[in-house]
Short mmCIF file of C-alpha atoms and ligand atoms in Angstrom, two decimals:
data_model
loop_
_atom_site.label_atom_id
_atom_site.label_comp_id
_atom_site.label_asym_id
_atom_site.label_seq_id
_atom_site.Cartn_x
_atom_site.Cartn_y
_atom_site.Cartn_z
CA UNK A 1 0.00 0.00 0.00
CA UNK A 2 1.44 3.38 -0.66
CA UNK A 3 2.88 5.25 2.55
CA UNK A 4 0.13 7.73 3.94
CA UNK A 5 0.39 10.48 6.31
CA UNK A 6 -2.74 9.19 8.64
CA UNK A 7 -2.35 8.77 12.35
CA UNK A 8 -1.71 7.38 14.67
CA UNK A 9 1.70 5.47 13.72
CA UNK A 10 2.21 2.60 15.35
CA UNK A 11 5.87 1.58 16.16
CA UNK A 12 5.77 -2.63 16.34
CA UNK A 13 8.77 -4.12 18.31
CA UNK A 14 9.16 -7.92 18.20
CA UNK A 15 11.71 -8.95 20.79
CA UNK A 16 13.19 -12.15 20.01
CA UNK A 17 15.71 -14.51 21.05
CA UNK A 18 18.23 -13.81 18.52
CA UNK A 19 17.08 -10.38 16.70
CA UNK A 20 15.28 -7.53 17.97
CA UNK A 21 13.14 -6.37 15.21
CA UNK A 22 11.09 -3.59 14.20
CA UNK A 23 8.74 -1.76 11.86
CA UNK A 24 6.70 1.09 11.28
CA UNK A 25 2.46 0.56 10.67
CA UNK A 26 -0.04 2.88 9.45
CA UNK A 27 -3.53 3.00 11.06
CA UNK A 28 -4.92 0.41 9.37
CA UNK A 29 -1.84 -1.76 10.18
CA UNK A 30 -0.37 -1.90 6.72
CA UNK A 31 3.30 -1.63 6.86
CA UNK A 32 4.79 1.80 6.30
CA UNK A 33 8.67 0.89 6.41
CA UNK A 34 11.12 -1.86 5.56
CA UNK A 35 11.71 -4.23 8.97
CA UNK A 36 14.78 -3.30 10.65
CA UNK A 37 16.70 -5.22 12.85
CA UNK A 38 19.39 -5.94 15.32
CA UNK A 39 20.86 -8.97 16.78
CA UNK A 40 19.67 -9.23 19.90
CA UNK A 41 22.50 -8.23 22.41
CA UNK A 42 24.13 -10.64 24.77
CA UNK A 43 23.42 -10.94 27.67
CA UNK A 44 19.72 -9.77 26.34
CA UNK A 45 18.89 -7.59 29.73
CA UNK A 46 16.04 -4.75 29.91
CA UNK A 47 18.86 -2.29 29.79
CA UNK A 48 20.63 -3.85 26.71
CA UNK A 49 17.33 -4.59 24.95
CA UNK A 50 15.83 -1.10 25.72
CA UNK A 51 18.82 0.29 24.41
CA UNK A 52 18.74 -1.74 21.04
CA UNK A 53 15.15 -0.69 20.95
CA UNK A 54 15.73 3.16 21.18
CA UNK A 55 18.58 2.94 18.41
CA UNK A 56 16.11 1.19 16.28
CA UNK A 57 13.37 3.67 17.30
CA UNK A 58 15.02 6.76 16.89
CA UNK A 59 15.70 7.60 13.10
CA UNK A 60 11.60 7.03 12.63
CA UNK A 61 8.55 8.49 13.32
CA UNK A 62 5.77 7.27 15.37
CA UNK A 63 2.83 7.89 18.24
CA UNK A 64 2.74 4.69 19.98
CA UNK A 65 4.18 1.20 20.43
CA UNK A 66 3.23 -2.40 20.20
CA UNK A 67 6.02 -4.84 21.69
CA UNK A 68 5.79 -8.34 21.57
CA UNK A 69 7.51 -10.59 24.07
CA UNK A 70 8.79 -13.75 24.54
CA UNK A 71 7.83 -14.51 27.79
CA UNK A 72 4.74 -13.96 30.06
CA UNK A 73 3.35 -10.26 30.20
CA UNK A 74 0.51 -9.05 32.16
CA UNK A 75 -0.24 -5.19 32.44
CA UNK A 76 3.09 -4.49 30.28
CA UNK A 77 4.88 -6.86 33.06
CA UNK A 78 6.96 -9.67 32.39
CA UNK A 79 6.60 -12.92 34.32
CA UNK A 80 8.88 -15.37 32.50
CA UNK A 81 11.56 -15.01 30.08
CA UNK A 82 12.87 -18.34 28.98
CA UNK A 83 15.31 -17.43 26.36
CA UNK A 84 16.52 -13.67 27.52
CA UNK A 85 18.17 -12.71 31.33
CA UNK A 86 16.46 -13.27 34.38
CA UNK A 87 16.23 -9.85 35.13
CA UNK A 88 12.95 -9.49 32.93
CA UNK A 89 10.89 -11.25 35.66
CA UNK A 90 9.04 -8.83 37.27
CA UNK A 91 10.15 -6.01 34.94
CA UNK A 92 7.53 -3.60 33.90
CA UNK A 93 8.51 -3.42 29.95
CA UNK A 94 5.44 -1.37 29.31
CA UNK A 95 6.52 1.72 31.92
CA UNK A 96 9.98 1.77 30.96
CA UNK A 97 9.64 1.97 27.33
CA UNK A 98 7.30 4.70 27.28
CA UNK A 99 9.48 6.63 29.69
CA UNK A 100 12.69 5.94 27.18
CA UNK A 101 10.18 7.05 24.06
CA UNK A 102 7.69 9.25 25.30
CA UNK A 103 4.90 7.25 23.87
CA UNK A 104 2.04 5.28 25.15
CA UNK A 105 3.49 1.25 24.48
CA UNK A 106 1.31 -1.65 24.80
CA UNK A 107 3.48 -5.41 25.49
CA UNK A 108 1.90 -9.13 24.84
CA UNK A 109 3.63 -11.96 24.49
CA UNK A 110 5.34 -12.71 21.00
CA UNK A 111 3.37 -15.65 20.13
CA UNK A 112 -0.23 -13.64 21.09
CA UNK A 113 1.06 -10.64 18.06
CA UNK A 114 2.16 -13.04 15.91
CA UNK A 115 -1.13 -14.55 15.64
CA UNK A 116 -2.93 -11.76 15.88
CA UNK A 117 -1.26 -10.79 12.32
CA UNK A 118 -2.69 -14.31 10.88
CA UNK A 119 -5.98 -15.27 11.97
CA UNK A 120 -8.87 -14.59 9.86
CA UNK A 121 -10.97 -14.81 13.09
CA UNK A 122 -13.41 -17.41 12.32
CA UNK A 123 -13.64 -20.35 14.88
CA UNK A 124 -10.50 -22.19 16.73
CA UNK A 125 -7.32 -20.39 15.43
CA UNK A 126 -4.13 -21.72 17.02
CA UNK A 127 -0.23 -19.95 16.25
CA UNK A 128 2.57 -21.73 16.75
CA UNK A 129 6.02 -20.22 16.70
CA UNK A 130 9.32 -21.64 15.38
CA UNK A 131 12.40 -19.72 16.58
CA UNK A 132 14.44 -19.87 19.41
CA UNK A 133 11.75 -20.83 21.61
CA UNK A 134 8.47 -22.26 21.03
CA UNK A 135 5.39 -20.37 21.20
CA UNK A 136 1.48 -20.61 20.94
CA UNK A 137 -1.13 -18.24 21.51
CA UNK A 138 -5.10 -19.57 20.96
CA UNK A 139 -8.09 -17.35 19.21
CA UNK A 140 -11.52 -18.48 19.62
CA UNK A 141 -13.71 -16.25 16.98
CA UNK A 142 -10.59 -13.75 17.09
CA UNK A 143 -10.83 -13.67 20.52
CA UNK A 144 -7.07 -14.64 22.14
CA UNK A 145 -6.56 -16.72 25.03
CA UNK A 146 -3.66 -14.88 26.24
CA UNK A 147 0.02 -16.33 27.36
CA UNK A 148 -1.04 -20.50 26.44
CA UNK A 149 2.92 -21.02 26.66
CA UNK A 150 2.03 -24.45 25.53
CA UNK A 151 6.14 -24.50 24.75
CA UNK A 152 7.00 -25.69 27.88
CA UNK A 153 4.55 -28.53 28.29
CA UNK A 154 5.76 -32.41 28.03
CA UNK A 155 5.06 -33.00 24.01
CA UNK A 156 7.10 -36.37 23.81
CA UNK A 157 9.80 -38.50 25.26
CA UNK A 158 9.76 -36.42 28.51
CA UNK A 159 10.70 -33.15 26.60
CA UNK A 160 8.65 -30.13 26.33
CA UNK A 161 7.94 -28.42 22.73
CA UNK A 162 10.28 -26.04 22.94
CA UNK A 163 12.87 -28.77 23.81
CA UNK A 164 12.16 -30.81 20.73
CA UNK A 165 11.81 -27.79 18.43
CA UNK A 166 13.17 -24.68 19.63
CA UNK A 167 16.54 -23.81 17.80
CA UNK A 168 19.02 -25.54 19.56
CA UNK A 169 16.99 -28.85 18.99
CA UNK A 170 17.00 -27.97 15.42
CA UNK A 171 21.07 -27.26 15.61
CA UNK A 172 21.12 -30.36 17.66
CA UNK A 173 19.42 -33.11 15.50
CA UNK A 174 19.21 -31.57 11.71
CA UNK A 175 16.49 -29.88 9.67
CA UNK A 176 15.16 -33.57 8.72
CA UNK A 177 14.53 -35.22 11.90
CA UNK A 178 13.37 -31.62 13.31
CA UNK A 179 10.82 -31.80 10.30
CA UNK A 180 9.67 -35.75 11.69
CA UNK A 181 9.15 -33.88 15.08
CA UNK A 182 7.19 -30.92 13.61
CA UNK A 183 4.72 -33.39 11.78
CA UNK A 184 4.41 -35.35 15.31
CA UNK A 185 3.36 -32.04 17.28
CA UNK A 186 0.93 -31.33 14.62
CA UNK A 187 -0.80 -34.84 15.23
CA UNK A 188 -0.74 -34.24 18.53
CA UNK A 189 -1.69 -30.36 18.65
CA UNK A 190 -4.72 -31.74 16.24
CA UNK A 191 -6.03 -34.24 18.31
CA UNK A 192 -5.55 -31.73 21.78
CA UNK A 193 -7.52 -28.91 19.77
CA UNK A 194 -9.66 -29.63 16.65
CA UNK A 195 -8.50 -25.98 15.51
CA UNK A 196 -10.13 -25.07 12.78
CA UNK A 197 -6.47 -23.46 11.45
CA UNK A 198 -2.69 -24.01 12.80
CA UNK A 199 -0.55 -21.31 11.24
CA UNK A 200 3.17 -21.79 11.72
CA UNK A 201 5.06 -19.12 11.87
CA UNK A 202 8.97 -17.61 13.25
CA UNK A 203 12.19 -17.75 11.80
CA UNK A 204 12.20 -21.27 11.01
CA UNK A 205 9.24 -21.88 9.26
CA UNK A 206 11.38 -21.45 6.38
CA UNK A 207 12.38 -25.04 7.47
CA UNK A 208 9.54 -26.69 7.21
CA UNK A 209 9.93 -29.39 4.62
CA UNK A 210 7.10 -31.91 5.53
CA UNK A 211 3.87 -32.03 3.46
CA UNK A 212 1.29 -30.30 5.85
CA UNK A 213 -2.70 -30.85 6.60
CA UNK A 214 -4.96 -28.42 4.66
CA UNK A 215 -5.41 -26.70 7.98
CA UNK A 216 -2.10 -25.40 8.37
CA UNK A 217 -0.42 -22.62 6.82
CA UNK A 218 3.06 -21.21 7.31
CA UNK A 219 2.96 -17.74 7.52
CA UNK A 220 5.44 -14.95 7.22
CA UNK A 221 7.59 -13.79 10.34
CA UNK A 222 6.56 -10.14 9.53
CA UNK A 223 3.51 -10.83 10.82
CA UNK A 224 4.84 -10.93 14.13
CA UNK A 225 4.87 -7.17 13.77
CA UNK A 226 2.00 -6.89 11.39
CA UNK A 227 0.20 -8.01 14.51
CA UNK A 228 1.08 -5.06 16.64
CA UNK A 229 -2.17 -2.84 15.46
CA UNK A 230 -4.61 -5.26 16.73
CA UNK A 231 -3.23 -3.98 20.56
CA UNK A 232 -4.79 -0.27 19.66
CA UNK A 233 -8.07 -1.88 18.65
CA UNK A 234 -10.14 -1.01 21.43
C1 BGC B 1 8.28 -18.41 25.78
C2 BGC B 1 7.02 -17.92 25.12
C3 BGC B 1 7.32 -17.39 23.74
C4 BGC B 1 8.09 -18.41 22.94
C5 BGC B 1 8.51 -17.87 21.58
C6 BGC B 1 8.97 -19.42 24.89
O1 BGC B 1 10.15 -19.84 25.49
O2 BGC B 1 8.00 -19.01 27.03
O3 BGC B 1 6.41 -16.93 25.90
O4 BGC B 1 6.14 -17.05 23.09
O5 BGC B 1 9.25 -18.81 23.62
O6 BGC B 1 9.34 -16.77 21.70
#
């Protein structure tokens, strides 16, 4: 869509485990710049990821923010962080970004934005996330079921999803028995759901080599921060 001087811009932010990325939406949610991104810093504190937010943030234009985390977040809180320092629990992302931007800033977990840039919002819509964790966020009629972190629940031979398909599993066993494991979790996440649609979706969804269901669709990771105007819908 061409770029269009309507407001409010909305600044999306998708914090992940191994880039920090982000992009600028119109009103309607349509994209209004290229992504940009930076590796996420090491060790991936609030100060160093704040910081690697503002440098991203500050050579654009914008009059609030939609951050997606991967972790737990309640009221712009975080409650778990599985992949980034433990210093996120109990950090209030929400407050301290707006204070280092000046804008209003709304935070939800990384998996919840992502999917709220694919679902069509018709029936049982279920997001899962392939990156450097595993995440899942649930829509019922568009309606999310907020922080499932389904990721860290037994899946098979006493490991958790995110053990047998976040990134180091994938760097561990190889893109083809990663694949075998992906088509077993969406047997599994089939039976445990009846979703009317499983969309797959983070930076390794461009691994997926299986044949899948006609229920599933792999969608792009920009939607992770297409997914960042549904926060202002209210
Ligand atoms: C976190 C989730 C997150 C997922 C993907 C998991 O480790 O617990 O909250 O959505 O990784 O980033």
């Amino acid at each position: 869509m061409a770029p269009t001087s309507a407001q409010p811009l909305t600044l999306a932010v998708d914090i992940g485990g191994s880039g920090v990325k982000v992009m600028i939406l119109d009103p309607a949610g349509n994209p209004l710049s290229e992504r940009d991104r930076l590796d996420t810093p090491a060790p991936a504190t609030p100060d160093s990821v704040l910081r690697a937010i503002r440098q991203l943030a500050q050579d654009k234009s914008f009059d609030r923010v939609s951050v997606g985390f991967p972790g737990v977040v309640r009221q712009g809180t975080c409650y778990t962080a599985a992949n980034l320092d433990s210093g996120w629990l109990g950090f209030n992302l929400g407050k301290a970004l707006s204070e280092a931007l000046g804008k209003p800033v709304r935070v939800i977990n990384d998996a919840d934005m992502q999917g709220y840039g694919a679902i069509e919002g018709q029936g049982v819509e279920l997001m899962m996330t392939l990156g450097t964790g595993t995440g899942f966020a649930l829509f019922i009629n568009g309606i999310l079921v907020p922080n499932l972190e389904l990721g860290h629940h037994p899946f098979r031979k006493g490991e958790t999803y995110e053990q047998q398909l976040g990134r180091a599993a994938l760097d561990d066993i190889g893109k083809k028995r990663w694949n075998e494991r992906l088509q077993k979790a969406i047997a599994t996440l089939s039976h445990a759901f009846n979703y009317d649609r499983l969309y797959l979706g983070g930076g390794n969804a461009k691994k997926i080599e299986i044949t899948l269901p006609e229920n599933v669709t792999i969608v792009p990771n920009v939607n992770g921060l297409l997914g960042g105007i549904a926060l202002w819908k209210d």
